[in-house]
mmCIF file with all atom_site columns, C-alpha atoms in Angstrom:
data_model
loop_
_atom_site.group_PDB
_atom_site.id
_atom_site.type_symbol
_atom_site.label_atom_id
_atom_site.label_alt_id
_atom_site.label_comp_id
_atom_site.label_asym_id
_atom_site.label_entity_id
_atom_site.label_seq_id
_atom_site.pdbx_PDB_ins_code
_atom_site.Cartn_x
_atom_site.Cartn_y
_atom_site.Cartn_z
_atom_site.occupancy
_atom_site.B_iso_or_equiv
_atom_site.pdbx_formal_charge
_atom_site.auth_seq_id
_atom_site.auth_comp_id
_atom_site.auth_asym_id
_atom_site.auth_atom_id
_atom_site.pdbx_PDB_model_num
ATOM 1   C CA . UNK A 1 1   ? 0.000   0.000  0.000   1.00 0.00 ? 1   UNK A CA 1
ATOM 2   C CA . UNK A 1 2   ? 1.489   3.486  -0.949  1.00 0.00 ? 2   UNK A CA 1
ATOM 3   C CA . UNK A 1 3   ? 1.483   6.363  1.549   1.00 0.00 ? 3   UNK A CA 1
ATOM 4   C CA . UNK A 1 4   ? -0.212  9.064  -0.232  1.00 0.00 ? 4   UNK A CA 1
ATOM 5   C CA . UNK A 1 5   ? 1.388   11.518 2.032   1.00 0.00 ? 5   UNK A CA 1
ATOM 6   C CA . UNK A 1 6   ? 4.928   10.165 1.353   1.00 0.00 ? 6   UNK A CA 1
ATOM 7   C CA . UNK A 1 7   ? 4.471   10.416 -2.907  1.00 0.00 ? 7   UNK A CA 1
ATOM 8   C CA . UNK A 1 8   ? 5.833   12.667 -5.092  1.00 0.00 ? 8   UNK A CA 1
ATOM 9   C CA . UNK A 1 9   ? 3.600   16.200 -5.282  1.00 0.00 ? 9   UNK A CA 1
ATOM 10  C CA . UNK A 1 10  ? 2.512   16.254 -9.454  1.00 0.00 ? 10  UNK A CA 1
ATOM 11  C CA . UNK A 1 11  ? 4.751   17.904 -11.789 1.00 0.00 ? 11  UNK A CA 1
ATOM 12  C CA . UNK A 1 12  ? 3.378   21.783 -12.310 1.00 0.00 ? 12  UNK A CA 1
ATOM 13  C CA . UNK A 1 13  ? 2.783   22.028 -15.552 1.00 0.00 ? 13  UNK A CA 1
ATOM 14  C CA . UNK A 1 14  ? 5.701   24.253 -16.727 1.00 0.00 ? 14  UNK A CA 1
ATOM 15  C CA . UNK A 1 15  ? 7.562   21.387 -15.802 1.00 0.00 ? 15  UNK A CA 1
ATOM 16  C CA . UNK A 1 16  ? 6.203   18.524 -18.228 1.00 0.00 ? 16  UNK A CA 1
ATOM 17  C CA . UNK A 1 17  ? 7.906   18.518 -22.110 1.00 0.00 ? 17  UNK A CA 1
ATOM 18  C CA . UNK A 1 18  ? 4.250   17.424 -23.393 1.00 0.00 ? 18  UNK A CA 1
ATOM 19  C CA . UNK A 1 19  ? 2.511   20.023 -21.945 1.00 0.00 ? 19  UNK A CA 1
ATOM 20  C CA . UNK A 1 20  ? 5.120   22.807 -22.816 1.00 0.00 ? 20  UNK A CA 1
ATOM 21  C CA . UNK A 1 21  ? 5.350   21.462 -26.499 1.00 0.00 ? 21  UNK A CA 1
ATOM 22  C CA . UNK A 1 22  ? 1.468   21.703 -26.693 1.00 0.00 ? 22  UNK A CA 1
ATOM 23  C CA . UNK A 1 23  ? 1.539   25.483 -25.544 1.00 0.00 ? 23  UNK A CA 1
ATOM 24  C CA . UNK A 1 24  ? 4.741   26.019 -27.682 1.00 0.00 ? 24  UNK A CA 1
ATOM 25  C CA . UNK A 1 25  ? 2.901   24.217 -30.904 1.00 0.00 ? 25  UNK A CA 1
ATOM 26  C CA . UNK A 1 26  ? -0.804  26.131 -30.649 1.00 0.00 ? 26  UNK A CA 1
ATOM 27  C CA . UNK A 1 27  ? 1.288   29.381 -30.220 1.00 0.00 ? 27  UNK A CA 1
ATOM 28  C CA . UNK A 1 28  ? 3.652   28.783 -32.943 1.00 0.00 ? 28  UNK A CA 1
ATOM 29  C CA . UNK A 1 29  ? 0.862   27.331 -35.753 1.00 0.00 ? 29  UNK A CA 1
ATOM 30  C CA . UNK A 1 30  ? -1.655  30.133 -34.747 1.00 0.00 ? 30  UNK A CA 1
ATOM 31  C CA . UNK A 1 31  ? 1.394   32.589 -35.238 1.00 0.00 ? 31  UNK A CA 1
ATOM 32  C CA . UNK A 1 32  ? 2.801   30.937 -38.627 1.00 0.00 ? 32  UNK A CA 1
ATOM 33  C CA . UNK A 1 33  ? -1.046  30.966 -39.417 1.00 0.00 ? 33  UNK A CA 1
ATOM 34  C CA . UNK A 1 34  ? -1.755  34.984 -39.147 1.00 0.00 ? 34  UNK A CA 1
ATOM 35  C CA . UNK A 1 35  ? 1.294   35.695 -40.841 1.00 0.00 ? 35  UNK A CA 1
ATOM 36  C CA . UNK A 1 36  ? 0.408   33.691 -44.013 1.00 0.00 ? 36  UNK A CA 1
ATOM 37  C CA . UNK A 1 37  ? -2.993  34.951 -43.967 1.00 0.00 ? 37  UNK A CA 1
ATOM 38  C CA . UNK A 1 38  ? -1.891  37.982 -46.051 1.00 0.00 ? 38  UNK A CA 1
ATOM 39  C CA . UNK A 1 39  ? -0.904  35.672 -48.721 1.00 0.00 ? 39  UNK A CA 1
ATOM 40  C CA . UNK A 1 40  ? -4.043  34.135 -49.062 1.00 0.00 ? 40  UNK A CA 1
ATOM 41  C CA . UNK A 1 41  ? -2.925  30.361 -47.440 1.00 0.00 ? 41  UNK A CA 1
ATOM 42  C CA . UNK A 1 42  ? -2.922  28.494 -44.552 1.00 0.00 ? 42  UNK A CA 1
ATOM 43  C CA . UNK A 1 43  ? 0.294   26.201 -43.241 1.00 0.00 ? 43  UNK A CA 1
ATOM 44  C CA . UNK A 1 44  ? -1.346  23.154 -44.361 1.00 0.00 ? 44  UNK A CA 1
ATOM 45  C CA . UNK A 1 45  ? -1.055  25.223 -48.429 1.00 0.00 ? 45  UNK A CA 1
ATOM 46  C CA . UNK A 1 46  ? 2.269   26.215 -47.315 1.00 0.00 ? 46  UNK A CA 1
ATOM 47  C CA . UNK A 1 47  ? 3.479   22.408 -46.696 1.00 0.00 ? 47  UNK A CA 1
ATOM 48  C CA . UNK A 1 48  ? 1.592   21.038 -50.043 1.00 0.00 ? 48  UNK A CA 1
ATOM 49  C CA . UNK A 1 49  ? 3.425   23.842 -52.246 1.00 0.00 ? 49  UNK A CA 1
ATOM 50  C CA . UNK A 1 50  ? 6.680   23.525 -50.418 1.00 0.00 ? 50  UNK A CA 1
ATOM 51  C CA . UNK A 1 51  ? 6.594   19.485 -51.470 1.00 0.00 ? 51  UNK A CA 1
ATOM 52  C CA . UNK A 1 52  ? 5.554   20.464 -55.075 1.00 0.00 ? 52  UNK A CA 1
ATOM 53  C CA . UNK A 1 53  ? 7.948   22.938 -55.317 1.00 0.00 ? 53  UNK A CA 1
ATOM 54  C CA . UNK A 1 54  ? 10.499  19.896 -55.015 1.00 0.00 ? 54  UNK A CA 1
ATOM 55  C CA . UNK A 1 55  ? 8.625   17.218 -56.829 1.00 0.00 ? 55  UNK A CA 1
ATOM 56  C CA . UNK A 1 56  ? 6.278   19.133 -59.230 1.00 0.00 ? 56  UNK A CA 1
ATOM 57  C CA . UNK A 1 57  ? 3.553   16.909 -61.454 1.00 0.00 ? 57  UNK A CA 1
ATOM 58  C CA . UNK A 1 58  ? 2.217   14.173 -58.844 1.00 0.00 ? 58  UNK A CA 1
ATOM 59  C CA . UNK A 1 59  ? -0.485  12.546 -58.938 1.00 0.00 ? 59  UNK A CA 1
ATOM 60  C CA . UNK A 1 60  ? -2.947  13.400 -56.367 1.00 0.00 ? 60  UNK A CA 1
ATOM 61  C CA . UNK A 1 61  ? -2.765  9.825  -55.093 1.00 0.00 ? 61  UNK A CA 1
ATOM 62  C CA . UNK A 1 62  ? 1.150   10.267 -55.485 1.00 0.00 ? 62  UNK A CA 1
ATOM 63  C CA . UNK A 1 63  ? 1.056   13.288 -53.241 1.00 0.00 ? 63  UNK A CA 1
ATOM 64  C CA . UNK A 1 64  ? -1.188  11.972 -50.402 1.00 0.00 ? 64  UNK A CA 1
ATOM 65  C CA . UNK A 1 65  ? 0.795   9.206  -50.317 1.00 0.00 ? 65  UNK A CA 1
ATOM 66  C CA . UNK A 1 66  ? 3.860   11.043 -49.897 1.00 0.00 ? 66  UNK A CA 1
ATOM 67  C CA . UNK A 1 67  ? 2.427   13.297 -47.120 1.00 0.00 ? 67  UNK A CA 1
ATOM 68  C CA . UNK A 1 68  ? 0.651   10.757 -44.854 1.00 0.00 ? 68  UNK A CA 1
ATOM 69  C CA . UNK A 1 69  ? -2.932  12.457 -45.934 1.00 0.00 ? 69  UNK A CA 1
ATOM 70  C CA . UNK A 1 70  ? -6.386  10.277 -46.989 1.00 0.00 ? 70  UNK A CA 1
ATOM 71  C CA . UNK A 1 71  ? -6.865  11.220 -50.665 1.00 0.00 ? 71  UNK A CA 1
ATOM 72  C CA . UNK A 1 72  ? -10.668 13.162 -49.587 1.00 0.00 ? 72  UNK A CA 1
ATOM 73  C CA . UNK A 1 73  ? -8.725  15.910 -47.533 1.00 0.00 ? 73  UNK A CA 1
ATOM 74  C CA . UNK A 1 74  ? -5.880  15.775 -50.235 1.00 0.00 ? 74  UNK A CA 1
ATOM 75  C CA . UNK A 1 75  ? -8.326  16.839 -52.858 1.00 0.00 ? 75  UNK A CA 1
ATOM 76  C CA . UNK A 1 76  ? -9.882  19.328 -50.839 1.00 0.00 ? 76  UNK A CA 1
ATOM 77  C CA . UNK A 1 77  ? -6.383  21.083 -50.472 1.00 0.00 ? 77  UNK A CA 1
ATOM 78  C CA . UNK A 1 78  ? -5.682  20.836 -54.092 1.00 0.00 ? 78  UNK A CA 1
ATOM 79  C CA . UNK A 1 79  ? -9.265  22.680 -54.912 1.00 0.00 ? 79  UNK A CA 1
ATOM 80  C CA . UNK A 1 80  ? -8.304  25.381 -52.330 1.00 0.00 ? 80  UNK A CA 1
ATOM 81  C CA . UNK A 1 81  ? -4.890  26.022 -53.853 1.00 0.00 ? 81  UNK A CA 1
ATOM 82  C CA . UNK A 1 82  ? -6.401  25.432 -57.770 1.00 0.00 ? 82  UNK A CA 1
ATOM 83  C CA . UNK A 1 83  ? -9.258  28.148 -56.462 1.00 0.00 ? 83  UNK A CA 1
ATOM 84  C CA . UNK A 1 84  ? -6.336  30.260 -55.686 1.00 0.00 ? 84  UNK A CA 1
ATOM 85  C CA . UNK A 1 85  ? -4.567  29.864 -58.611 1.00 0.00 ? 85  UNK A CA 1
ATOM 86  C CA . UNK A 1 86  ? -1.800  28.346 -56.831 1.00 0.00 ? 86  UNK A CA 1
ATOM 87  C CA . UNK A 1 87  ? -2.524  24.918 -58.842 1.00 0.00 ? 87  UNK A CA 1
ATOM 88  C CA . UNK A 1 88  ? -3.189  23.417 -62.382 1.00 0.00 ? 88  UNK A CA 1
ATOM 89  C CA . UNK A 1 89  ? -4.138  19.995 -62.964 1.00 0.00 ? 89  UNK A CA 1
ATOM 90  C CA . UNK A 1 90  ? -3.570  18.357 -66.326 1.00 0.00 ? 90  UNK A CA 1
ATOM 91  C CA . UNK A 1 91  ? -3.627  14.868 -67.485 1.00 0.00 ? 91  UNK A CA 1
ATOM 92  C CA . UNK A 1 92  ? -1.039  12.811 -65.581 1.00 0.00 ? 92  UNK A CA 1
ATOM 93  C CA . UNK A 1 93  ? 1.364   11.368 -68.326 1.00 0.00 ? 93  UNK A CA 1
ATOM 94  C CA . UNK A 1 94  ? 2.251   8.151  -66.875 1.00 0.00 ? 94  UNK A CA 1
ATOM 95  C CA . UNK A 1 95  ? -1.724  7.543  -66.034 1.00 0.00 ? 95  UNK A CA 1
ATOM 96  C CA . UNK A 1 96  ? -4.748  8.555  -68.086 1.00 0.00 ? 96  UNK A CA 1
ATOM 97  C CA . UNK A 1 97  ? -7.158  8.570  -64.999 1.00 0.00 ? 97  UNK A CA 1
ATOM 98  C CA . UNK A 1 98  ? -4.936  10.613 -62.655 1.00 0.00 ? 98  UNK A CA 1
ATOM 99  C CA . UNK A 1 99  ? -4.134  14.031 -62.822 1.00 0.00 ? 99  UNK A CA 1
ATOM 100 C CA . UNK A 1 100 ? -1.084  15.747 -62.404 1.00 0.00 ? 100 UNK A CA 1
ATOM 101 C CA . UNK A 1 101 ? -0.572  18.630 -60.070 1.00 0.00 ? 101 UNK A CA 1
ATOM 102 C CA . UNK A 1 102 ? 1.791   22.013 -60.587 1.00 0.00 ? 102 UNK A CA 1
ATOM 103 C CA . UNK A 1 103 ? 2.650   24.689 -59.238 1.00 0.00 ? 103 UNK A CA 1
ATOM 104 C CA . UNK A 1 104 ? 1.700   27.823 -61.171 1.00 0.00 ? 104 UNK A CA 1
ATOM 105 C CA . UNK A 1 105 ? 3.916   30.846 -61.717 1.00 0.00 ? 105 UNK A CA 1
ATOM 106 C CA . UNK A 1 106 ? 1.654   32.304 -58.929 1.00 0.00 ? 106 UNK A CA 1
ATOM 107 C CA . UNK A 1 107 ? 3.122   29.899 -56.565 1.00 0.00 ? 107 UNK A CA 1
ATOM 108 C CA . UNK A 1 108 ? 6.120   30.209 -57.245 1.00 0.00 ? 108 UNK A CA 1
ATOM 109 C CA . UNK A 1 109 ? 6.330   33.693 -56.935 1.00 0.00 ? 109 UNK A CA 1
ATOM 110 C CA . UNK A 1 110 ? 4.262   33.478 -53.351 1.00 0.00 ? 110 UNK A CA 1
ATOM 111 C CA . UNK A 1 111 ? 6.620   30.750 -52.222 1.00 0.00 ? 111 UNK A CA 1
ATOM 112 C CA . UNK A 1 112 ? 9.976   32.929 -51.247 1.00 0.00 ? 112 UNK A CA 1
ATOM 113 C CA . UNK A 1 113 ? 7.481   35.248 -49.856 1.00 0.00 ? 113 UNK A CA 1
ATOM 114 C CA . UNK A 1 114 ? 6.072   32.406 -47.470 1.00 0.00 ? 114 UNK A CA 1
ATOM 115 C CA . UNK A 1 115 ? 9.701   30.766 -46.772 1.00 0.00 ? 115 UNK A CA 1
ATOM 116 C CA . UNK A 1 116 ? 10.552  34.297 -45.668 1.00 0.00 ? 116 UNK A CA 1
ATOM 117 C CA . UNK A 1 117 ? 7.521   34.716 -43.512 1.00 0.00 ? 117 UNK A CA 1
ATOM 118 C CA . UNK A 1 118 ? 8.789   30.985 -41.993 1.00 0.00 ? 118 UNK A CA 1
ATOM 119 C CA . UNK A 1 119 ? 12.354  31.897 -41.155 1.00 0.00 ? 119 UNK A CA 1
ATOM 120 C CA . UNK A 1 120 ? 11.103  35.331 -39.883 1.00 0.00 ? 120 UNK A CA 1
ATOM 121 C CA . UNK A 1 121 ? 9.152   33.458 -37.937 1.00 0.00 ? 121 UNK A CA 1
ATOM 122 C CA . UNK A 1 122 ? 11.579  30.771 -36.397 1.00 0.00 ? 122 UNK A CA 1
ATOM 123 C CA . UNK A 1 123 ? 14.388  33.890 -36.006 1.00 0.00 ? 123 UNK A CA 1
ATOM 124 C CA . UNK A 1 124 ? 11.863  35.105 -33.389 1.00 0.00 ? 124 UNK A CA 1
ATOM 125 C CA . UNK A 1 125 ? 10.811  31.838 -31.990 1.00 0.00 ? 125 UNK A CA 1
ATOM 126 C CA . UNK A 1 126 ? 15.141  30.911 -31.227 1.00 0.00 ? 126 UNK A CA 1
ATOM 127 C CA . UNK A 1 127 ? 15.563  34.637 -30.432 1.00 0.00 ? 127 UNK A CA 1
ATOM 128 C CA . UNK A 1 128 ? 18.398  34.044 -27.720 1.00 0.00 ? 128 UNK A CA 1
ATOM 129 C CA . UNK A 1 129 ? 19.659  30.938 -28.728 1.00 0.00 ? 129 UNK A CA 1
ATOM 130 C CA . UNK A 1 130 ? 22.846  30.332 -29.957 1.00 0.00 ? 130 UNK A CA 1
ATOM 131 C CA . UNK A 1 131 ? 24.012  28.061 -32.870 1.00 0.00 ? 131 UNK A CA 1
ATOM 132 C CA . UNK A 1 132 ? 24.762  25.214 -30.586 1.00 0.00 ? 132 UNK A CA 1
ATOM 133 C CA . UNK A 1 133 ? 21.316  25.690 -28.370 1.00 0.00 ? 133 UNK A CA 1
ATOM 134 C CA . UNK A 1 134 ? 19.208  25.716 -31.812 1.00 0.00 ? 134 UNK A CA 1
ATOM 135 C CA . UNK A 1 135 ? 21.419  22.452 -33.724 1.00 0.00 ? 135 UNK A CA 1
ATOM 136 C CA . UNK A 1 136 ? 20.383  20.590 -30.097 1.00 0.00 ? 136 UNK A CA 1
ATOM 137 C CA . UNK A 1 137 ? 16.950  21.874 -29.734 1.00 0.00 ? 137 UNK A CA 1
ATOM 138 C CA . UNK A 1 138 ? 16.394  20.743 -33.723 1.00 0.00 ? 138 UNK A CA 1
ATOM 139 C CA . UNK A 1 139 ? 18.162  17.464 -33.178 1.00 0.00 ? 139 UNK A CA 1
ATOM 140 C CA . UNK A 1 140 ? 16.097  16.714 -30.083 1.00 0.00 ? 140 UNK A CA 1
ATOM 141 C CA . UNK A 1 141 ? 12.718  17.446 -31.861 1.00 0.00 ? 141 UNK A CA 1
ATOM 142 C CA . UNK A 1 142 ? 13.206  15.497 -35.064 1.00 0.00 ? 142 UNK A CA 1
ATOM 143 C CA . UNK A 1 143 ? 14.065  12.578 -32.479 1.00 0.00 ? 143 UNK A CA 1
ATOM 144 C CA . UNK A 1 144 ? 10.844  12.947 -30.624 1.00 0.00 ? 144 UNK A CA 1
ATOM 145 C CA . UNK A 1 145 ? 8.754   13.830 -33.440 1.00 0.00 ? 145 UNK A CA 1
ATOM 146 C CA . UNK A 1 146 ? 10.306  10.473 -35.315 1.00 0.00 ? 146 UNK A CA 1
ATOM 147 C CA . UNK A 1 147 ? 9.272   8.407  -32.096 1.00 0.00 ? 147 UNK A CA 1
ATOM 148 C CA . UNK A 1 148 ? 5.176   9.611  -32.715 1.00 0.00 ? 148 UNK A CA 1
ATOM 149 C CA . UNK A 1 149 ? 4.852   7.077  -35.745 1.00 0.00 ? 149 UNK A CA 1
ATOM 150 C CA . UNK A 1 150 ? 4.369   9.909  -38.548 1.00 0.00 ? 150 UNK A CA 1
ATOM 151 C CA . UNK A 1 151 ? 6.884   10.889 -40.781 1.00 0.00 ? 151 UNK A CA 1
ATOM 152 C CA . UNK A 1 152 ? 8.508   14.409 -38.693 1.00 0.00 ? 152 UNK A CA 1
ATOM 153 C CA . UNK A 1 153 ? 8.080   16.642 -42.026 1.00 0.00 ? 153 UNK A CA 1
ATOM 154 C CA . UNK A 1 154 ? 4.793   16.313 -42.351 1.00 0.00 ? 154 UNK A CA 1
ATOM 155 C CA . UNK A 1 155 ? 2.204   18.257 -39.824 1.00 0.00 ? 155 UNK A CA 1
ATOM 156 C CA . UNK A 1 156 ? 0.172   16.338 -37.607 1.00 0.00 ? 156 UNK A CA 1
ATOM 157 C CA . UNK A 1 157 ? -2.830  18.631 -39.202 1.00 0.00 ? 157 UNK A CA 1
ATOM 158 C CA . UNK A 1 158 ? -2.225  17.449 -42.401 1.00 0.00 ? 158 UNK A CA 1
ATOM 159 C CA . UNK A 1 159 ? -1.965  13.718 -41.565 1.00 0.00 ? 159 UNK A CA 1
ATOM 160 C CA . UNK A 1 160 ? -4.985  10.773 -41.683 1.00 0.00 ? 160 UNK A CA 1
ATOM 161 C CA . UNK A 1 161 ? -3.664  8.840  -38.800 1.00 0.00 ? 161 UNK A CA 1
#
């Protein structure tokens, strides 16, 4: 039988990693969030153009796949972005029923615009820190965000777990 009176008191919250990542990731998406507003698109836009922007023409099918999302929200972010202009599809050329997806000259003029509004925005979150402080910070985050199961470059948010 344990003594209730002899047990630990709970950790306050400002001193549990879960809770202070929770505060830390509503703050920082909310923040990355208004600041992209001006450009017309949301950080779930923001990730889908940044992986087109490296692999431009997937398939819809190729592109949830690669990004951990169920094909219904997938298309749903392709409308918004082809709605925006941000988007074309065309026939995919290595499949007749598929369509390809590219970025438009749109995008890729907003796209330095929103990598700027991202470092701008992580300069302010590691205000303080030195090189050494952020490399271990990063390090330490891919490690635990590796451990959740998902793949750590792709947001939670945009995910069909």
């Amino acid at each position: 039988m344990t003594d209730q009176a002899s047990a630990a008191p709970p950790l306050p919250l400002d001193a549990r990693v879960s809770y202070l990542l929770s505060v830390l990731g509503t703050q920082s998406a909310r923040s990355f969030a208004n600041r992209l507003a001006p450009l017309g698109i949301q950080p779930n836009h923001f990730g889908l153009l940044v992986h087109l922007a490296h692999e431009d023409g997937q398939s819809q099918q190729q592109l949830a796949n690669a990004l951990g999302i169920h094909r219904n929200m997938m298309v749903g972010l392709i409308d918004e972005l082809e709605e925006r202009g941000l988007v074309e599809r065309s026939r995919h050329p290595d499949d007749r029923r598929a369509h390809a997806i590219r970025l438009t000259t749109t995008a890729r003029e907003l796209l330095p615009r929103a990598h700027q509004l991202a470092d701008q925005q992580e300069a302010e979150l590691l205000a303080g820190f030195g090189d050494d402080d952020r490399a271990s910070l990063l390090a330490l985050l891919q490690r635990l965000a590796s451990r959740g199961g998902g793949r750590p470059d792709v947001h939670p948010g945009m995910r069909h777990d």
